[in-house]
mmCIF file of C-alpha atoms and ligand atoms in Angstrom:
data_model
loop_
_atom_site.group_PDB
_atom_site.id
_atom_site.type_symbol
_atom_site.label_atom_id
_atom_site.label_comp_id
_atom_site.label_asym_id
_atom_site.label_seq_id
_atom_site.Cartn_x
_atom_site.Cartn_y
_atom_site.Cartn_z
ATOM 1 C CA MET Z 30 -13.831 20.763 4.622
ATOM 2 C CA LYS Z 31 -12.538 17.385 3.487
ATOM 3 C CA PHE Z 32 -8.808 17.242 4.072
ATOM 4 C CA SER Z 33 -6.179 15.539 1.957
ATOM 5 C CA ASP Z 34 -4.057 14.159 4.738
ATOM 6 C CA PHE Z 35 -0.360 13.790 3.908
ATOM 7 C CA ARG Z 36 0.912 14.182 7.491
ATOM 8 C CA SER Z 37 1.878 10.555 7.906
ATOM 9 C CA ASP Z 38 1.211 7.039 6.688
ATOM 10 C CA THR Z 39 -0.120 6.412 10.209
ATOM 11 C CA VAL Z 40 -3.373 8.212 9.373
ATOM 12 C CA THR Z 41 -4.631 5.266 7.312
ATOM 13 C CA LYS Z 42 -7.926 3.764 8.415
ATOM 14 C CA PRO Z 43 -8.292 -0.011 8.744
ATOM 15 C CA THR Z 44 -9.569 -1.693 5.582
ATOM 16 C CA GLU Z 45 -12.922 -3.457 5.455
ATOM 17 C CA LYS Z 46 -11.162 -6.801 5.591
ATOM 18 C CA MET Z 47 -9.388 -5.660 8.744
ATOM 19 C CA ARG Z 48 -12.663 -4.592 10.366
ATOM 20 C CA LYS Z 49 -14.168 -7.923 9.527
ATOM 21 C CA ALA Z 50 -11.152 -9.828 10.824
ATOM 22 C CA MET Z 51 -11.283 -7.786 14.027
ATOM 23 C CA TYR Z 52 -14.954 -8.609 14.495
ATOM 24 C CA GLU Z 53 -14.384 -12.298 13.971
ATOM 25 C CA ALA Z 54 -11.055 -12.642 15.810
ATOM 26 C CA GLU Z 55 -10.663 -15.521 18.200
ATOM 27 C CA VAL Z 56 -9.217 -14.075 21.399
ATOM 28 C CA GLY Z 57 -7.828 -14.947 24.834
ATOM 29 C CA ASP Z 58 -5.747 -13.334 27.544
ATOM 30 C CA ASP Z 59 -2.426 -12.714 25.820
ATOM 31 C CA VAL Z 60 -0.624 -11.894 29.078
ATOM 32 C CA LEU Z 61 -1.379 -15.469 30.055
ATOM 33 C CA GLY Z 62 -0.333 -16.625 26.582
ATOM 34 C CA ASP Z 63 -3.893 -17.523 25.586
ATOM 35 C CA ASP Z 64 -4.592 -15.410 22.527
ATOM 36 C CA PRO Z 65 -4.477 -17.597 19.399
ATOM 37 C CA THR Z 66 -4.746 -14.656 16.999
ATOM 38 C CA VAL Z 67 -1.710 -12.918 18.497
ATOM 39 C CA LYS Z 68 0.247 -16.177 18.240
ATOM 40 C CA LYS Z 69 -0.743 -16.460 14.602
ATOM 41 C CA LEU Z 70 0.343 -12.889 13.901
ATOM 42 C CA GLU Z 71 3.665 -13.388 15.680
ATOM 43 C CA GLU Z 72 4.394 -16.573 13.738
ATOM 44 C CA LEU Z 73 3.513 -14.972 10.433
ATOM 45 C CA ALA Z 74 5.568 -11.875 11.283
ATOM 46 C CA ALA Z 75 8.616 -13.943 12.256
ATOM 47 C CA GLU Z 76 8.391 -15.841 8.991
ATOM 48 C CA LYS Z 77 7.969 -12.695 6.849
ATOM 49 C CA ILE Z 78 10.826 -10.846 8.539
ATOM 50 C CA GLY Z 79 13.106 -13.889 8.604
ATOM 51 C CA LYS Z 80 13.681 -14.275 12.341
ATOM 52 C CA ASP Z 81 13.062 -17.155 14.780
ATOM 53 C CA SER Z 82 10.567 -15.298 16.922
ATOM 54 C CA ALA Z 83 8.434 -12.179 16.994
ATOM 55 C CA LEU Z 84 6.487 -10.184 19.547
ATOM 56 C CA PHE Z 85 3.469 -7.933 19.045
ATOM 57 C CA VAL Z 86 3.941 -4.566 20.784
ATOM 58 C CA PRO Z 87 1.612 -1.558 21.062
ATOM 59 C CA SER Z 88 3.878 0.873 19.199
ATOM 60 C CA GLY Z 89 7.112 1.219 17.294
ATOM 61 C CA SER Z 90 8.551 3.401 20.025
ATOM 62 C CA MET Z 91 7.952 0.702 22.613
ATOM 63 C CA GLY Z 92 9.457 -1.880 20.269
ATOM 64 C CA ASN Z 93 12.625 0.158 19.821
ATOM 65 C CA ALA Z 94 12.801 0.860 23.552
ATOM 66 C CA ILE Z 95 12.584 -2.841 24.402
ATOM 67 C CA CYS Z 96 15.335 -3.751 21.944
ATOM 68 C CA VAL Z 97 17.722 -1.022 23.101
ATOM 69 C CA LYS Z 98 17.057 -1.954 26.726
ATOM 70 C CA LEU Z 99 17.891 -5.609 26.070
ATOM 71 C CA TRP Z 100 21.100 -5.006 24.152
ATOM 72 C CA THR Z 101 22.593 -2.478 26.590
ATOM 73 C CA LYS Z 102 23.473 -1.792 30.204
ATOM 74 C CA GLU Z 103 23.112 1.580 31.896
ATOM 75 C CA GLY Z 104 25.900 3.892 30.827
ATOM 76 C CA ASP Z 105 26.749 2.024 27.630
ATOM 77 C CA GLU Z 106 27.271 3.996 24.463
ATOM 78 C CA ILE Z 107 25.194 3.390 21.372
ATOM 79 C CA ILE Z 108 25.943 4.592 17.860
ATOM 80 C CA LEU Z 109 23.179 5.933 15.660
ATOM 81 C CA GLU Z 110 22.543 8.292 12.776
ATOM 82 C CA GLU Z 111 22.005 11.924 13.755
ATOM 83 C CA ARG Z 112 18.592 12.339 12.079
ATOM 84 C CA CYS Z 113 17.188 8.985 13.171
ATOM 85 C CA HIS Z 114 13.794 8.534 14.813
ATOM 86 C CA ILE Z 115 15.031 6.823 17.989
ATOM 87 C CA TYR Z 116 17.382 9.674 18.811
ATOM 88 C CA ASN Z 117 15.205 12.618 17.804
ATOM 89 C CA ILE Z 118 11.531 11.969 18.300
ATOM 90 C CA GLU Z 119 11.020 9.336 20.950
ATOM 91 C CA LEU Z 120 11.103 11.795 23.861
ATOM 92 C CA GLY Z 121 14.614 10.905 24.937
ATOM 93 C CA ASN Z 122 13.616 7.413 25.947
ATOM 94 C CA LEU Z 123 17.191 6.186 25.314
ATOM 95 C CA SER Z 124 18.292 8.294 28.272
ATOM 96 C CA ILE Z 125 15.204 7.738 30.412
ATOM 97 C CA LEU Z 126 14.499 4.024 29.996
ATOM 98 C CA SER Z 127 17.805 2.474 28.978
ATOM 99 C CA ARG Z 128 20.021 5.210 30.429
ATOM 100 C CA VAL Z 129 22.523 4.866 27.610
ATOM 101 C CA LEU Z 130 24.723 7.496 26.012
ATOM 102 C CA PRO Z 131 23.762 8.052 22.392
ATOM 103 C CA ARG Z 132 26.629 8.835 20.038
ATOM 104 C CA PRO Z 133 25.032 10.239 16.896
ATOM 105 C CA ILE Z 134 27.081 10.390 13.713
ATOM 106 C CA SER Z 135 26.474 12.172 10.429
ATOM 107 C CA SER Z 136 25.642 10.352 7.232
ATOM 108 C CA LYS Z 137 25.112 10.603 3.511
ATOM 109 C CA ARG Z 138 21.334 10.699 3.316
ATOM 110 C CA GLY Z 139 20.965 8.250 6.184
ATOM 111 C CA GLU Z 140 23.791 5.938 5.152
ATOM 112 C CA MET Z 141 26.504 6.018 7.820
ATOM 113 C CA SER Z 142 30.064 5.418 6.726
ATOM 114 C CA PRO Z 143 31.398 2.175 8.220
ATOM 115 C CA ALA Z 144 34.745 3.923 8.850
ATOM 116 C CA GLU Z 145 32.987 6.695 10.797
ATOM 117 C CA ILE Z 146 31.151 4.107 12.834
ATOM 118 C CA GLU Z 147 34.374 2.328 13.636
ATOM 119 C CA LYS Z 148 35.943 5.610 14.752
ATOM 120 C CA ALA Z 149 32.997 6.265 17.061
ATOM 121 C CA ILE Z 150 33.276 2.945 18.885
ATOM 122 C CA ARG Z 151 34.528 3.384 22.475
ATOM 123 C CA LYS Z 152 36.264 0.624 24.335
ATOM 124 C CA LYS Z 153 35.311 -0.073 27.909
ATOM 125 C CA GLY Z 154 37.948 1.491 30.135
ATOM 126 C CA LEU Z 155 38.672 4.085 32.769
ATOM 127 C CA THR Z 156 36.665 6.804 31.037
ATOM 128 C CA SER Z 157 33.933 5.004 29.114
ATOM 129 C CA ASN Z 158 31.558 2.109 29.644
ATOM 130 C CA GLY Z 159 32.144 1.189 26.033
ATOM 131 C CA THR Z 160 29.865 0.858 23.014
ATOM 132 C CA SER Z 161 27.444 -2.032 22.903
ATOM 133 C CA LEU Z 162 24.964 -1.290 20.123
ATOM 134 C CA ILE Z 163 24.589 0.202 16.646
ATOM 135 C CA CYS Z 164 21.094 1.322 15.621
ATOM 136 C CA LEU Z 165 20.124 1.515 11.961
ATOM 137 C CA GLU Z 166 16.981 2.924 10.361
ATOM 138 C CA ASN Z 167 15.526 1.734 7.041
ATOM 139 C CA THR Z 168 13.792 3.318 5.263
ATOM 140 C CA HIS Z 169 15.083 6.520 6.770
ATOM 141 C CA ASN Z 170 12.183 8.754 7.744
ATOM 142 C CA PHE Z 171 13.917 12.155 8.021
ATOM 143 C CA TRP Z 172 16.008 11.512 4.931
ATOM 144 C CA SER Z 173 12.835 11.499 2.871
ATOM 145 C CA GLY Z 174 12.317 7.759 3.112
ATOM 146 C CA ALA Z 175 15.796 6.926 1.786
ATOM 147 C CA ILE Z 176 16.658 3.263 1.355
ATOM 148 C CA ILE Z 177 19.839 2.206 3.110
ATOM 149 C CA SER Z 178 21.652 -0.326 0.941
ATOM 150 C CA VAL Z 179 22.225 -3.978 1.768
ATOM 151 C CA GLU Z 180 25.899 -3.361 0.993
ATOM 152 C CA ASN Z 181 26.069 -0.746 3.772
ATOM 153 C CA PHE Z 182 24.357 -3.159 6.190
ATOM 154 C CA LYS Z 183 26.939 -5.831 5.319
ATOM 155 C CA GLU Z 184 29.858 -3.535 6.032
ATOM 156 C CA ILE Z 185 28.338 -2.376 9.302
ATOM 157 C CA ARG Z 186 27.676 -5.985 10.306
ATOM 158 C CA LYS Z 187 31.367 -6.761 9.754
ATOM 159 C CA ILE Z 188 32.426 -3.929 12.039
ATOM 160 C CA ALA Z 189 29.869 -4.920 14.649
ATOM 161 C CA ASP Z 190 31.190 -8.482 14.656
ATOM 162 C CA LYS Z 191 34.796 -7.332 14.825
ATOM 163 C CA HIS Z 192 34.029 -5.269 17.945
ATOM 164 C CA ASN Z 193 31.436 -7.599 19.429
ATOM 165 C CA LEU Z 194 28.520 -5.179 19.099
ATOM 166 C CA LYS Z 195 24.833 -5.845 18.501
ATOM 167 C CA VAL Z 196 22.900 -4.251 15.650
ATOM 168 C CA HIS Z 197 19.276 -3.157 15.967
ATOM 169 C CA LEU Z 198 17.205 -2.114 12.971
ATOM 170 C CA ASP Z 199 14.444 0.445 13.345
ATOM 171 C CA GLY Z 200 12.640 -0.926 10.333
ATOM 172 C CA ALA Z 201 9.370 0.930 10.860
ATOM 173 C CA ARG Z 202 9.103 0.958 7.038
ATOM 174 C CA ILE Z 203 11.420 -1.892 6.073
ATOM 175 C CA PHE Z 204 8.772 -3.361 3.746
ATOM 176 C CA ASN Z 205 8.781 -0.112 1.784
ATOM 177 C CA ALA Z 206 12.497 -0.665 1.153
ATOM 178 C CA SER Z 207 11.899 -4.234 0.063
ATOM 179 C CA ILE Z 208 9.070 -3.342 -2.327
ATOM 180 C CA ALA Z 209 10.925 -0.381 -3.824
ATOM 181 C CA LYS Z 210 14.119 -2.383 -4.409
ATOM 182 C CA LYS Z 211 12.263 -5.569 -5.356
ATOM 183 C CA ILE Z 212 14.412 -7.655 -3.032
ATOM 184 C CA PRO Z 213 13.338 -9.719 -0.027
ATOM 185 C CA VAL Z 214 13.275 -7.968 3.302
ATOM 186 C CA THR Z 215 15.535 -10.713 4.687
ATOM 187 C CA GLU Z 216 18.467 -9.281 2.679
ATOM 188 C CA TRP Z 217 18.579 -6.610 5.382
ATOM 189 C CA THR Z 218 17.082 -8.335 8.394
ATOM 190 C CA SER Z 219 19.475 -11.299 8.237
ATOM 191 C CA LEU Z 220 22.270 -8.806 8.970
ATOM 192 C CA VAL Z 221 20.852 -7.452 12.245
ATOM 193 C CA ASP Z 222 20.261 -8.940 15.684
ATOM 194 C CA SER Z 223 16.857 -7.391 16.232
ATOM 195 C CA VAL Z 224 14.333 -5.569 14.100
ATOM 196 C CA MET Z 225 11.239 -3.500 14.745
ATOM 197 C CA PHE Z 226 8.641 -2.772 12.082
ATOM 198 C CA CYS Z 227 5.264 -1.040 12.161
ATOM 199 C CA LEU Z 228 1.955 -2.546 11.124
ATOM 200 C CA SER Z 229 0.281 0.806 11.751
ATOM 201 C CA LYS Z 230 1.933 2.805 8.961
ATOM 202 C CA GLY Z 231 1.626 2.161 5.227
ATOM 203 C CA LEU Z 232 0.314 -1.324 6.017
ATOM 204 C CA SER Z 233 -2.840 0.310 7.407
ATOM 205 C CA ALA Z 234 -3.381 -1.651 10.608
ATOM 206 C CA PRO Z 235 -4.912 0.563 13.303
ATOM 207 C CA ILE Z 236 -2.421 -0.259 16.074
ATOM 208 C CA GLY Z 237 0.757 -2.150 16.642
ATOM 209 C CA SER Z 238 4.306 -3.019 15.745
ATOM 210 C CA ILE Z 239 6.444 -6.143 15.751
ATOM 211 C CA ILE Z 240 9.863 -6.809 17.177
ATOM 212 C CA ALA Z 241 11.742 -9.872 16.038
ATOM 213 C CA GLY Z 242 14.943 -11.719 16.795
ATOM 214 C CA SER Z 243 16.171 -14.980 18.285
ATOM 215 C CA ARG Z 244 13.865 -17.078 20.452
ATOM 216 C CA GLU Z 245 15.854 -16.188 23.588
ATOM 217 C CA PHE Z 246 15.766 -12.502 22.755
ATOM 218 C CA ILE Z 247 12.002 -12.477 22.310
ATOM 219 C CA GLU Z 248 11.493 -14.346 25.599
ATOM 220 C CA GLU Z 249 13.347 -11.547 27.361
ATOM 221 C CA ALA Z 250 11.524 -8.944 25.275
ATOM 222 C CA TRP Z 251 8.225 -10.316 26.571
ATOM 223 C CA ARG Z 252 9.307 -9.441 30.113
ATOM 224 C CA ILE Z 253 10.380 -5.889 29.217
ATOM 225 C CA ARG Z 254 7.115 -5.311 27.332
ATOM 226 C CA LYS Z 255 5.267 -6.259 30.518
ATOM 227 C CA LEU Z 256 7.533 -4.025 32.582
ATOM 228 C CA LEU Z 257 6.661 -1.077 30.335
ATOM 229 C CA GLY Z 258 2.950 -1.742 30.677
ATOM 230 C CA GLY Z 259 2.648 -3.196 27.199
ATOM 231 C CA GLY Z 260 1.159 -6.561 28.146
ATOM 232 C CA MET Z 261 -2.311 -6.586 26.597
ATOM 233 C CA ARG Z 262 -5.237 -8.911 27.200
ATOM 234 C CA GLN Z 263 -7.691 -9.910 24.400
ATOM 235 C CA VAL Z 264 -5.441 -8.186 21.928
ATOM 236 C CA GLY Z 265 -6.276 -10.589 19.115
ATOM 237 C CA VAL Z 266 -8.891 -7.953 18.308
ATOM 238 C CA ILE Z 267 -6.141 -5.759 16.895
ATOM 239 C CA ALA Z 268 -3.610 -8.463 16.011
ATOM 240 C CA SER Z 269 -6.187 -9.744 13.502
ATOM 241 C CA ALA Z 270 -5.841 -6.496 11.544
ATOM 242 C CA GLY Z 271 -2.064 -6.982 11.643
ATOM 243 C CA ILE Z 272 -2.466 -10.363 9.965
ATOM 244 C CA VAL Z 273 -4.435 -8.763 7.137
ATOM 245 C CA ALA Z 274 -1.736 -6.071 6.919
ATOM 246 C CA LEU Z 275 1.011 -8.651 6.457
ATOM 247 C CA LYS Z 276 -0.920 -10.796 4.020
ATOM 248 C CA GLU Z 277 -2.483 -8.151 1.835
ATOM 249 C CA MET Z 278 -0.984 -4.722 2.262
ATOM 250 C CA ILE Z 279 2.731 -5.156 1.575
ATOM 251 C CA ASP Z 280 2.579 -5.397 -2.208
ATOM 252 C CA ARG Z 281 0.406 -2.323 -2.541
ATOM 253 C CA LEU Z 282 3.103 -0.101 -0.998
ATOM 254 C CA GLU Z 283 4.331 0.342 -4.548
ATOM 255 C CA GLU Z 284 1.302 2.570 -5.260
ATOM 256 C CA ASP Z 285 2.410 4.886 -2.450
ATOM 257 C CA HIS Z 286 5.891 5.096 -3.956
ATOM 258 C CA ILE Z 287 4.534 6.009 -7.374
ATOM 259 C CA LEU Z 288 2.367 8.740 -5.872
ATOM 260 C CA ALA Z 289 5.260 10.100 -3.794
ATOM 261 C CA LYS Z 290 7.440 10.300 -6.899
ATOM 262 C CA LYS Z 291 4.711 12.218 -8.698
ATOM 263 C CA LEU Z 292 4.434 14.664 -5.826
ATOM 264 C CA ALA Z 293 8.198 15.104 -5.714
ATOM 265 C CA LYS Z 294 8.401 15.833 -9.439
ATOM 266 C CA GLY Z 295 5.515 18.288 -9.216
ATOM 267 C CA LEU Z 296 7.055 20.066 -6.229
ATOM 268 C CA ALA Z 297 10.409 20.337 -7.992
ATOM 269 C CA GLU Z 298 8.762 22.463 -10.673
ATOM 270 C CA ILE Z 299 7.460 25.022 -8.179
ATOM 271 C CA LYS Z 300 9.614 28.089 -7.608
ATOM 272 C CA GLY Z 301 10.267 28.557 -3.893
ATOM 273 C CA ILE Z 302 10.449 24.831 -3.224
ATOM 274 C CA GLU Z 303 13.686 22.894 -3.076
ATOM 275 C CA ILE Z 304 13.634 19.156 -3.630
ATOM 276 C CA ASN Z 305 15.498 16.630 -5.727
ATOM 277 C CA PRO Z 306 12.892 14.127 -6.975
ATOM 278 C CA GLU Z 307 15.690 11.548 -7.313
ATOM 279 C CA ASP Z 308 15.904 11.526 -3.525
ATOM 280 C CA VAL Z 309 12.347 10.244 -3.179
ATOM 281 C CA GLU Z 310 12.604 6.457 -3.339
ATOM 282 C CA THR Z 311 9.643 5.387 -1.212
ATOM 283 C CA ASN Z 312 6.593 7.085 0.331
ATOM 284 C CA ILE Z 313 8.087 10.103 2.127
ATOM 285 C CA VAL Z 314 8.573 13.452 0.419
ATOM 286 C CA ILE Z 315 10.617 16.024 2.319
ATOM 287 C CA PHE Z 316 11.121 19.436 0.748
ATOM 288 C CA LYS Z 317 12.441 22.861 1.696
ATOM 289 C CA ILE Z 318 10.652 26.188 1.544
ATOM 290 C CA ARG Z 319 12.846 28.877 0.039
ATOM 291 C CA LYS Z 320 10.862 32.092 0.087
ATOM 292 C CA ASN Z 321 11.298 35.223 2.187
ATOM 293 C CA GLY Z 322 8.762 35.497 4.979
ATOM 294 C CA LEU Z 323 7.730 31.857 4.769
ATOM 295 C CA ASN Z 324 8.875 29.069 7.009
ATOM 296 C CA ALA Z 325 7.750 25.465 7.379
ATOM 297 C CA ASN Z 326 5.317 26.229 10.190
ATOM 298 C CA ASN Z 327 3.404 29.004 8.500
ATOM 299 C CA PHE Z 328 3.457 27.077 5.227
ATOM 300 C CA VAL Z 329 1.778 24.145 6.989
ATOM 301 C CA GLU Z 330 -0.872 26.507 8.352
ATOM 302 C CA MET Z 331 -1.543 27.970 4.919
ATOM 303 C CA LEU Z 332 -1.803 24.496 3.412
ATOM 304 C CA ARG Z 333 -4.315 23.541 6.084
ATOM 305 C CA GLU Z 334 -6.511 26.473 5.081
ATOM 306 C CA LYS Z 335 -6.552 24.977 1.602
ATOM 307 C CA GLY Z 336 -7.475 21.513 2.832
ATOM 308 C CA ILE Z 337 -4.001 19.971 2.734
ATOM 309 C CA LEU Z 338 -2.415 18.476 5.823
ATOM 310 C CA ALA Z 339 1.385 18.192 6.042
ATOM 311 C CA LEU Z 340 3.975 18.191 8.819
ATOM 312 C CA SER Z 341 6.817 20.604 9.375
ATOM 313 C CA ILE Z 342 9.894 18.733 10.526
ATOM 314 C CA SER Z 343 12.269 21.668 10.937
ATOM 315 C CA GLU Z 344 12.411 25.427 10.405
ATOM 316 C CA ASP Z 345 12.416 25.090 6.628
ATOM 317 C CA GLU Z 346 11.465 21.475 5.910
ATOM 318 C CA LEU Z 347 8.036 19.973 5.277
ATOM 319 C CA ARG Z 348 6.994 16.378 4.955
ATOM 320 C CA PHE Z 349 4.337 14.811 2.781
ATOM 321 C CA CYS Z 350 3.715 11.120 3.279
ATOM 322 C CA THR Z 351 1.740 8.981 0.831
ATOM 323 C CA HIS Z 352 -0.443 6.057 1.885
ATOM 324 C CA LYS Z 353 -3.494 4.144 0.766
ATOM 325 C CA ASP Z 354 -5.955 6.849 1.886
ATOM 326 C CA VAL Z 355 -4.639 9.533 -0.483
ATOM 327 C CA ASN Z 356 -4.717 9.377 -4.274
ATOM 328 C CA GLU Z 357 -3.669 11.237 -7.393
ATOM 329 C CA LYS Z 358 -6.442 13.821 -6.944
ATOM 330 C CA ASP Z 359 -5.179 14.613 -3.462
ATOM 331 C CA ALA Z 360 -1.668 14.991 -4.862
ATOM 332 C CA GLU Z 361 -2.859 17.386 -7.547
ATOM 333 C CA ARG Z 362 -4.750 19.357 -4.925
ATOM 334 C CA ALA Z 363 -1.598 19.555 -2.789
ATOM 335 C CA LEU Z 364 0.541 20.782 -5.670
ATOM 336 C CA LYS Z 365 -2.066 23.383 -6.604
ATOM 337 C CA ALA Z 366 -2.186 24.596 -2.993
ATOM 338 C CA CYS Z 367 1.619 24.935 -2.860
ATOM 339 C CA LYS Z 368 1.583 26.966 -6.056
ATOM 340 C CA GLU Z 369 -1.183 29.248 -4.832
ATOM 341 C CA ILE Z 370 0.706 29.982 -1.639
ATOM 342 C CA LEU Z 371 4.095 30.534 -3.242
ATOM 343 C CA TYR Z 372 2.873 32.506 -6.250
ATOM 344 C CA ALA Z 373 0.451 34.725 -4.290
HETATM 345 C C1 LIG M 421 6.881 5.824 13.335
HETATM 346 C C2 LIG M 421 8.277 5.446 13.574
HETATM 347 C C3 LIG M 421 8.664 4.842 14.778
HETATM 348 C C4 LIG M 421 7.766 4.714 15.986
HETATM 349 O O1 LIG M 421 6.545 4.124 15.806
HETATM 350 P P1 LIG M 421 5.301 4.535 16.742
HETATM 351 O O2 LIG M 421 4.374 3.411 16.511
HETATM 352 O O3 LIG M 421 4.806 5.837 16.211
HETATM 353 O O4 LIG M 421 5.772 4.633 18.140
HETATM 354 C C5 LIG M 421 9.982 4.449 14.897
HETATM 355 N N1 LIG M 421 10.860 4.648 13.901
HETATM 356 C C6 LIG M 421 10.521 5.219 12.737
HETATM 357 C C7 LIG M 421 11.549 5.386 11.677
HETATM 358 C C8 LIG M 421 9.233 5.673 12.534
HETATM 359 O O5 LIG M 421 8.913 6.267 11.387
#
């Protein structure tokens, strides 16, 4: 059976241009600083994201881990949103690698209240090592791809400066926010000290993420990447696809957003599904199953039998993700499958 795969925007296959670029890539040993294609990608990435320097890393998780490690000392507290990726689905690496104490706070669809953040800040003293970092996520994966506003970033930046804290942005899908809002990505990234974004999601590169920040920061990041086993040799082979991703794939994210909106509206009309289509601003569609005897896990299984792949993210929540390798036909097929299951 041919599947319509809505599990994630990571399932995208490299484009023909990427394959060609990979074949033709000029390469060298990047651990020795010799790979010209990686250098080109890092320069382009730094320019696009509006930071002095950038570093190519194997995954978003490693990118986040490096940034947290650099901004904290063992035992420090860090403030983050309770449904964020770093805290929930990176295998506890905050505690294992950086050995920090996460202090999750609640939010309004991913947007943390600056006052709540300020209340959560601990001063270094007899009973606490103090807070050193605030982590933000934009777009917010588990809040259905919600866009966190520039205004919110500005307020959080003010608090961070007042208390001498660093701000890291898990911007795995920050370009989705920029395309959806039609404002430059730098509106957000200029307000944080470090940013990670993924080339391997809606941008369709096969492998890799970028971290970016000041020149000094990235020099240190290089060392931590090596420490974690992320120093790669003739990695221009994959960096070349990242260059194509940055040059050609950002603008087309809009198509994913249109398709996600369509899915959300279609789902909203199905009895037994709970979703507010207004909440779907980018390419992630999270909805709830509200029918006796059905939960997210068995719903996913039943969808699979009908050729639709989705992810369950909690007991009653499912996630559809749109990307360049699904189209309107796939969306119609998904909606039909949902109806068949719920109306059986
Ligand atoms: C995917 C993702 C990551 C991690 O990226 P990997 O490359 O899968 O390690 C981090 N944060 C968010 C919000 C993500 O969606």
